Coordinates of C-alpha atoms in Angstrom, one line a residue:
Chain A
M1 CA 14.3 181.6 -10.7
T2 CA 17.1 182.6 -12.9
A3 CA 18.0 179.9 -15.9
T4 CA 21.9 179.9 -15.3
G5 CA 22.6 177.7 -18.3
P6 CA 21.9 177.6 -22.1
E7 CA 18.5 175.9 -22.9
P8 CA 17.9 172.7 -23.2
D9 CA 17.7 171.8 -26.7
R10 CA 14.3 170.6 -27.0
A11 CA 14.7 169.3 -30.5
S12 CA 16.9 166.4 -29.0
P13 CA 15.5 163.6 -27.1
P14 CA 15.8 163.6 -23.7
P15 CA 18.1 161.8 -21.6
A16 CA 17.6 158.1 -21.0
E17 CA 15.7 157.2 -17.5
A18 CA 17.7 157.4 -15.3
A19 CA 18.5 160.7 -13.5
P20 CA 21.3 162.8 -14.5
V21 CA 24.5 161.0 -13.5
A22 CA 27.3 163.6 -11.1
P23 CA 30.8 163.5 -13.1
A24 CA 33.0 162.4 -10.2
A25 CA 29.7 159.3 -8.9
A26 CA 30.3 158.3 -12.8
L27 CA 34.3 158.1 -12.2
V28 CA 33.4 155.8 -9.4
A29 CA 31.4 153.8 -10.8
S30 CA 33.6 153.2 -13.8
L31 CA 36.4 152.0 -11.9
P32 CA 36.7 148.3 -11.0
E33 CA 35.0 147.0 -7.7
E34 CA 37.3 146.6 -4.5
P35 CA 36.8 143.0 -3.4
A36 CA 35.0 142.8 -0.1
A37 CA 37.1 142.2 2.6
P38 CA 37.2 138.7 3.5
R39 CA 34.6 137.0 5.7
C40 CA 34.1 133.5 7.3
P41 CA 31.8 131.3 5.2
Y42 CA 31.0 129.7 9.2
C43 CA 30.2 133.0 11.1
T44 CA 30.5 135.9 8.6
A45 CA 33.2 137.5 10.9
A46 CA 35.8 139.5 9.0
I47 CA 39.0 137.7 8.7
A48 CA 42.9 138.6 7.6
T49 CA 43.4 137.4 3.7
A50 CA 46.3 135.0 5.0
A51 CA 43.8 133.6 7.8
T52 CA 44.2 130.1 7.8
F53 CA 41.7 129.6 10.6
C54 CA 38.5 132.4 11.6
G55 CA 39.9 134.4 14.7
A56 CA 36.0 134.5 15.9
C57 CA 34.9 130.7 15.4
G58 CA 38.0 128.9 15.0
K59 CA 36.7 126.8 11.8
R60 CA 39.6 126.2 9.2
I61 CA 39.1 128.5 6.4
I62 CA 41.5 126.9 3.9
A63 CA 40.4 123.1 3.3
D64 CA 43.1 120.8 4.9
P65 CA 44.6 118.5 2.7
A66 CA 45.8 116.3 5.6
A67 CA 41.9 115.8 6.4
H68 CA 41.3 112.8 4.1
H69 CA 39.7 109.7 5.3
D70 CA 38.6 107.6 2.0
T71 CA 36.0 105.9 3.6
P72 CA 32.8 107.7 3.5
A73 CA 31.1 108.1 7.2
D74 CA 28.2 106.1 6.4
V75 CA 30.1 103.2 5.5
R76 CA 31.1 100.5 8.2
G77 CA 34.8 99.9 7.8
P78 CA 37.6 98.5 9.7
G79 CA 38.2 100.3 12.9
G80 CA 41.5 100.6 15.5
G81 CA 40.3 97.2 17.9
A82 CA 40.0 95.3 13.5
A83 CA 43.5 96.7 12.8
L84 CA 45.2 95.6 15.8
A85 CA 43.3 92.2 15.1
W86 CA 44.7 91.7 11.3
Y87 CA 48.1 92.7 12.8
F88 CA 47.8 89.8 15.0
L89 CA 46.3 87.8 13.0
T90 CA 49.4 88.6 9.8
F91 CA 51.8 87.9 13.1
A92 CA 50.8 84.6 14.2
A93 CA 51.7 83.1 10.8
V94 CA 55.3 84.7 11.1
L95 CA 55.5 83.5 14.5
V96 CA 54.7 79.8 13.6
I97 CA 57.4 80.1 10.7
F98 CA 59.8 81.8 13.0
A99 CA 59.0 79.0 15.6
A100 CA 59.1 75.7 13.9
E101 CA 61.8 77.3 11.3
V102 CA 60.2 76.8 8.4
T103 CA 62.0 77.3 5.2
D104 CA 60.6 74.0 3.2
P105 CA 58.9 76.6 0.1
D106 CA 55.9 74.0 0.0
T107 CA 55.1 74.4 3.5
L108 CA 55.3 78.3 3.0
H109 CA 52.7 78.0 0.6
G110 CA 50.2 76.6 3.3
F111 CA 51.2 80.1 5.1
D112 CA 50.7 81.9 2.0
L113 CA 47.2 80.8 1.8
Y114 CA 46.7 81.1 5.2
L115 CA 47.4 85.3 5.2
L116 CA 45.4 85.4 1.7
V117 CA 42.5 83.9 3.5
V118 CA 43.3 86.5 6.6
G119 CA 43.3 89.2 4.0
L120 CA 40.1 88.4 2.3
A121 CA 38.1 87.6 5.3
G122 CA 38.7 91.3 6.2
V123 CA 37.6 92.5 2.6
A124 CA 34.5 89.9 3.1
M125 CA 33.7 91.5 6.5
Y126 CA 33.7 95.0 5.4
P127 CA 33.1 95.1 1.8
R128 CA 31.7 99.0 1.2
A129 CA 34.7 100.1 2.6
L130 CA 37.6 97.5 1.0
L131 CA 36.0 96.8 -2.1
P132 CA 36.6 100.1 -3.6
L133 CA 39.9 99.6 -3.4
F134 CA 40.1 97.2 -6.1
R135 CA 39.2 99.9 -8.7
A136 CA 41.5 101.4 -11.2
P137 CA 43.7 103.4 -9.9
R138 CA 44.0 107.3 -9.9
L139 CA 47.8 107.8 -11.6
T140 CA 50.2 110.8 -12.7
L141 CA 53.3 110.4 -14.3
P142 CA 55.1 112.6 -12.2
G143 CA 54.4 110.7 -8.9
A144 CA 54.5 107.7 -10.3
A145 CA 58.2 108.5 -11.3
V146 CA 58.7 110.0 -8.1
T147 CA 57.6 106.7 -6.3
A148 CA 59.9 104.8 -8.0
L149 CA 62.8 106.8 -7.7
A150 CA 62.5 106.5 -4.0
T151 CA 61.3 102.9 -3.9
A152 CA 64.7 102.2 -5.9
A153 CA 66.9 104.4 -3.2
I154 CA 65.5 102.2 -0.9
F155 CA 66.8 99.1 -2.7
G156 CA 69.9 100.5 -3.2
A157 CA 70.5 101.5 0.5
I158 CA 69.2 98.3 1.8
T159 CA 71.4 96.2 -0.9
A160 CA 75.0 97.8 0.0
L161 CA 74.0 97.2 3.8
A162 CA 73.4 93.4 3.4
R163 CA 76.9 93.4 1.3
A164 CA 78.3 95.2 4.1
A165 CA 77.0 93.1 7.0
P166 CA 75.7 90.0 5.7
T167 CA 75.5 88.1 8.9
F168 CA 72.5 90.4 9.7
F169 CA 70.3 90.2 7.2
V170 CA 68.4 86.5 6.0
D171 CA 68.6 85.0 2.3
M172 CA 65.4 84.7 1.7
T173 CA 65.6 82.8 -1.8
A174 CA 68.3 80.1 -0.3
P175 CA 65.9 77.4 0.6
Y176 CA 64.4 78.0 -3.3
R177 CA 67.9 77.7 -4.7
E178 CA 68.6 74.3 -2.5
A179 CA 65.2 73.1 -3.6
G180 CA 66.1 73.7 -7.3
R181 CA 63.2 75.9 -8.0
S182 CA 63.6 78.0 -10.7
L183 CA 64.0 82.3 -10.9
A184 CA 60.9 82.2 -12.1
Y185 CA 59.1 80.5 -9.4
T186 CA 60.8 81.7 -6.9
L187 CA 60.1 85.4 -8.2
F188 CA 56.2 84.4 -8.1
D189 CA 56.0 83.2 -4.4
V190 CA 58.9 85.3 -2.8
G191 CA 58.4 88.5 -4.9
V192 CA 54.6 88.7 -6.1
V193 CA 52.5 86.3 -3.5
P194 CA 53.6 88.2 -0.5
A195 CA 52.8 91.8 -2.0
V196 CA 49.3 90.6 -2.9
T197 CA 48.5 89.2 0.5
E198 CA 50.6 91.9 2.6
E199 CA 48.6 95.0 0.7
I200 CA 45.4 93.6 1.4
I201 CA 46.2 93.2 4.8
F202 CA 48.2 96.0 5.7
R203 CA 47.2 98.5 3.3
G204 CA 43.8 97.4 3.1
V205 CA 42.2 96.3 6.5
I206 CA 45.0 98.0 9.0
L207 CA 44.9 101.3 7.3
A208 CA 41.6 101.8 6.7
G209 CA 41.1 100.6 10.1
L210 CA 44.2 103.3 11.5
L211 CA 42.5 105.9 9.6
Q212 CA 39.2 105.9 12.0
V213 CA 41.4 106.2 15.0
F214 CA 44.1 108.5 13.8
E215 CA 44.8 111.9 11.1
R216 CA 45.9 110.6 7.8
R217 CA 49.8 111.0 8.5
T218 CA 49.4 109.4 11.9
A219 CA 47.5 106.3 10.0
V220 CA 49.9 106.2 7.7
V221 CA 53.0 106.2 9.7
T222 CA 51.5 103.6 12.3
S223 CA 50.6 101.3 9.7
A224 CA 54.2 101.7 8.3
L225 CA 55.7 100.8 11.5
L226 CA 53.4 97.8 12.3
F227 CA 54.5 96.3 8.6
A228 CA 57.9 97.5 9.8
T229 CA 57.4 95.3 13.2
V230 CA 55.5 91.9 11.8
H231 CA 58.8 91.3 10.2
V232 CA 60.7 90.7 13.1
S233 CA 63.9 92.1 12.2
P234 CA 64.9 95.0 14.3
L235 CA 68.0 95.7 11.8
S236 CA 65.5 95.4 8.8
M237 CA 62.7 98.0 10.9
L238 CA 64.1 101.4 9.3
H239 CA 64.2 100.3 5.2
L240 CA 60.8 98.1 5.8
A241 CA 59.2 101.6 8.1
L242 CA 60.2 103.7 5.0
L243 CA 58.9 101.3 2.3
G244 CA 55.6 101.1 4.4
L245 CA 55.1 104.5 4.3
I246 CA 55.7 105.0 0.5
L247 CA 53.1 102.1 0.0
G248 CA 50.8 103.9 2.5
E249 CA 51.2 107.0 0.5
V250 CA 50.8 105.3 -3.1
R251 CA 47.3 103.5 -1.9
L252 CA 45.9 106.6 -0.2
R253 CA 46.6 108.9 -3.3
T254 CA 45.9 106.5 -5.9
R255 CA 42.7 105.2 -4.2
S256 CA 43.6 101.5 -5.3
L257 CA 45.6 98.7 -3.9
W258 CA 47.2 97.8 -7.4
P259 CA 49.6 100.3 -7.9
S260 CA 51.1 99.5 -3.9
M261 CA 50.9 95.3 -5.2
L262 CA 53.1 96.4 -7.9
L263 CA 54.9 98.8 -6.2
H264 CA 55.5 96.2 -3.4
A265 CA 55.9 93.2 -5.8
A266 CA 59.1 94.8 -7.9
Y267 CA 61.1 95.6 -4.6
N268 CA 60.5 92.0 -3.4
A269 CA 61.7 90.6 -7.2
A270 CA 64.7 93.4 -7.1
V271 CA 65.8 91.5 -3.5
V272 CA 65.1 88.3 -5.2
L273 CA 67.4 89.1 -8.2
S274 CA 70.1 90.7 -6.3
E275 CA 70.4 87.2 -3.8
W276 CA 70.0 85.1 -7.1
Chain B
M1 CA 44.4 150.3 15.7
S2 CA 42.9 147.2 18.0
A3 CA 46.0 145.1 20.2
T4 CA 47.6 142.4 19.0
L5 CA 48.6 139.3 20.9
T6 CA 51.0 136.6 19.9
C7 CA 50.0 132.9 19.6
R8 CA 51.2 130.4 22.4
E9 CA 51.2 127.7 20.2
C10 CA 52.9 129.2 16.5
Q11 CA 54.0 132.6 17.8
A12 CA 51.9 134.3 15.0
E13 CA 49.9 137.5 15.9
M14 CA 46.5 137.8 16.3
A15 CA 44.3 140.6 17.3
S16 CA 43.4 140.6 21.2
T17 CA 39.7 140.0 20.3
D18 CA 40.5 136.9 18.9
R19 CA 39.8 133.5 20.8
Y20 CA 41.3 131.2 18.3
C21 CA 44.8 132.2 16.3
P22 CA 44.4 132.5 12.5
S23 CA 47.4 131.1 11.8
C24 CA 47.0 127.5 13.5
G25 CA 43.7 127.7 15.0
H26 CA 44.5 127.4 18.8
D27 CA 42.1 128.4 21.4
T28 CA 43.3 130.5 23.7
E29 CA 40.5 129.5 26.2
L30 CA 42.4 126.4 26.5
D31 CA 45.4 127.7 27.5
G32 CA 45.0 125.9 31.1
D33 CA 44.3 122.7 29.4
L34 CA 47.8 122.9 27.5
A35 CA 49.1 122.3 30.7
A36 CA 47.5 118.9 31.5
L37 CA 47.9 118.3 27.9
D38 CA 51.9 118.8 28.1
L39 CA 52.0 116.7 31.6
K40 CA 50.2 113.6 29.7
V41 CA 52.2 114.0 26.7
R42 CA 55.5 113.6 28.7
Q43 CA 54.1 110.9 30.8
A44 CA 53.8 109.2 28.1
R45 CA 56.9 109.8 26.1
G46 CA 59.0 108.9 29.6
W47 CA 57.7 105.5 29.9
I48 CA 58.5 105.3 26.3
L49 CA 62.2 106.4 26.3
A50 CA 62.2 104.4 29.7
V51 CA 61.7 101.4 28.2
G52 CA 64.2 102.2 25.4
I53 CA 66.9 102.9 27.9
I54 CA 66.2 99.6 29.5
Y55 CA 66.7 97.8 26.3
A56 CA 70.3 99.3 25.8
V57 CA 71.1 98.8 29.3
S58 CA 70.1 95.0 29.2
A59 CA 71.8 94.3 26.1
V60 CA 75.4 96.0 28.0
L61 CA 74.2 93.6 31.3
M62 CA 73.9 90.4 29.0
L63 CA 77.2 91.3 27.6
V64 CA 79.1 91.6 30.6
I65 CA 77.3 88.3 32.3
M66 CA 77.5 86.3 29.7
G67 CA 79.4 87.8 26.8
R68 CA 82.8 85.3 27.2
D69 CA 80.0 82.2 26.9
L70 CA 78.8 83.2 23.5
P71 CA 80.3 82.9 20.1
P72 CA 81.2 86.1 18.3
D73 CA 78.2 86.3 15.9
A74 CA 75.6 85.6 18.8
R75 CA 77.6 88.2 20.8
N76 CA 77.4 90.9 17.8
L77 CA 73.3 89.9 17.2
L78 CA 72.2 90.4 20.4
L79 CA 73.9 93.6 20.9
V80 CA 72.7 95.0 17.6
I81 CA 69.3 93.6 18.4
N82 CA 69.0 95.5 21.5
L83 CA 70.4 98.6 20.8
G84 CA 68.2 98.2 17.6
L85 CA 65.3 98.2 19.9
C86 CA 66.6 101.1 22.2
V87 CA 66.9 103.3 18.8
I88 CA 63.3 102.5 17.9
H89 CA 62.0 103.5 21.0
I90 CA 63.9 106.6 20.9
G91 CA 62.7 107.3 17.4
L92 CA 59.2 106.4 18.8
W93 CA 59.6 108.8 22.1
L94 CA 60.5 111.4 19.6
W95 CA 57.5 111.0 17.2
A96 CA 55.5 110.8 20.8
K97 CA 55.4 114.8 21.1
T98 CA 53.2 115.1 18.5
Q99 CA 51.4 111.6 18.5
A100 CA 51.9 110.1 22.1
F101 CA 48.7 107.5 21.5
A102 CA 50.3 106.2 18.2
A103 CA 53.3 106.0 19.6
A104 CA 52.8 104.3 22.6
V105 CA 50.8 101.6 21.1
V106 CA 53.3 101.0 18.2
A107 CA 56.0 100.6 21.3
F108 CA 53.4 97.9 22.7
V109 CA 53.0 96.0 19.6
L110 CA 56.5 95.8 19.2
F111 CA 57.2 94.7 22.6
I112 CA 54.5 92.1 22.5
T113 CA 56.1 90.8 18.9
V114 CA 59.0 90.8 20.3
Q115 CA 58.2 88.9 23.3
A116 CA 56.1 86.4 21.5
V117 CA 59.1 85.3 18.9
D118 CA 61.8 85.0 21.6
I119 CA 59.8 82.8 23.8
A120 CA 58.6 80.8 20.3
S121 CA 62.5 80.9 20.0
D122 CA 63.0 79.4 23.7
P123 CA 60.1 78.9 25.5
T124 CA 62.2 79.4 28.6
A125 CA 62.4 82.9 27.7
L126 CA 58.8 83.4 29.5
T127 CA 60.1 83.1 32.7
R128 CA 63.7 84.7 32.3
G129 CA 63.7 88.6 33.5
I130 CA 59.9 87.9 34.5
F131 CA 59.9 91.5 36.7
I132 CA 61.7 93.6 33.7
K133 CA 58.3 92.1 31.2
V134 CA 56.3 92.7 33.9
F135 CA 57.6 96.8 34.2
F136 CA 57.5 97.1 30.1
I137 CA 54.2 96.3 30.5
I138 CA 52.9 98.4 32.9
A139 CA 55.4 101.2 31.2
L140 CA 53.7 100.8 27.9
V141 CA 50.3 100.2 29.5
S142 CA 50.4 103.5 31.1
A143 CA 52.0 105.2 28.4
I144 CA 48.9 104.1 25.8
R145 CA 46.7 105.5 28.8
A146 CA 48.1 108.4 28.8
G147 CA 48.8 108.9 25.4
L148 CA 44.5 108.2 25.3
E149 CA 44.1 111.2 27.6
A150 CA 46.1 113.7 25.5
R151 CA 44.5 112.6 22.6
A152 CA 41.0 113.3 24.5
L153 CA 42.4 116.7 25.4
V154 CA 43.3 117.6 21.7
R155 CA 39.9 116.3 20.6
A156 CA 38.2 118.5 23.2
S157 CA 39.8 121.6 22.1
R158 CA 38.6 120.9 18.7
A159 CA 35.2 119.8 19.6
A160 CA 34.9 123.6 20.8
R161 CA 35.5 125.1 17.7

């Protein structure tokens, strides 16, 4: 065997334990690691980088932001039947008011109390699903600003429409003015009380029930349409449905009833002030 | 390079070996069921649209028959309410394309609500136009059934994943 290279310097310390590394392999090792091809977390099949679903098993790879049910699976909450039942329990009060042509503020208090009992009965029946809705809300400043602007736009549009065609709109505060009630009393009675009762019923019991039957978006739209329908005014259905959509979204995003109650009360108060 | 196919649902490109569309998750093995789903959705939408058209037609008929006897405000209110209900049903018909069951349920609840208010304000309205009311109930119950069947097909397709 013939030595082809210089004699190793026996005085120098031997190289580290590892075998000598060829220059090309060392160069490759020094390069940043290439990311592994994406694989499905469920079936490990190779998937395209931009895929939303796995082509092999069909499972969704990117989380679906719309698939949001805020009642945990192990909590017994209201279902679709309860949502319809609470709708008709609410509608029963509206029907009696309509049939008996009740406009006297003192008599209307009885109906407010009835609706409060209906709403609280729902909370009492499904406490684990509905009591958490009375916790502190999760708020963001941009979200609050967009919501306030959207609600103000709906209010502005409906006020302009009511002024253009007053025949088709009911003056809700007329009975209060005729009975000599103060503005503060009317604001509380027409603005705050219905906001509290309707939010517990529609964004509380009914929306929670619809979320068990439909996907998130469908549940919000359905609850908004039911909210508009219960007011028995085909002309007001459009703006009430839009308001219902906003209130439903606010309730789901903040995971609390307080912001939707506040927004609803502010909307009602604006209506009272515009009619006063 | 493997051959590519086009997803029937979203028209995205997919490998011929893929069963599910990587873009929308559509199951190509259920393409046969889609025809049944389309039929059910069309049935539900048809019933909802029929109810909406009848609201509009009845508004016109009432105006022709009783128009002269009604004061102008009542006439306008009648027309606006019925046309409003027709527009609402057209909206529900559009929505039913993607959510047939939900739209049918809302149309049914709206019908019950309107009828209850009508009867509460005038009890003789219960028997007035009874045949049309029975048709409305049959139509809307049929829409709910078709919507339920469409939803069952969609759920079956999801469960297959």
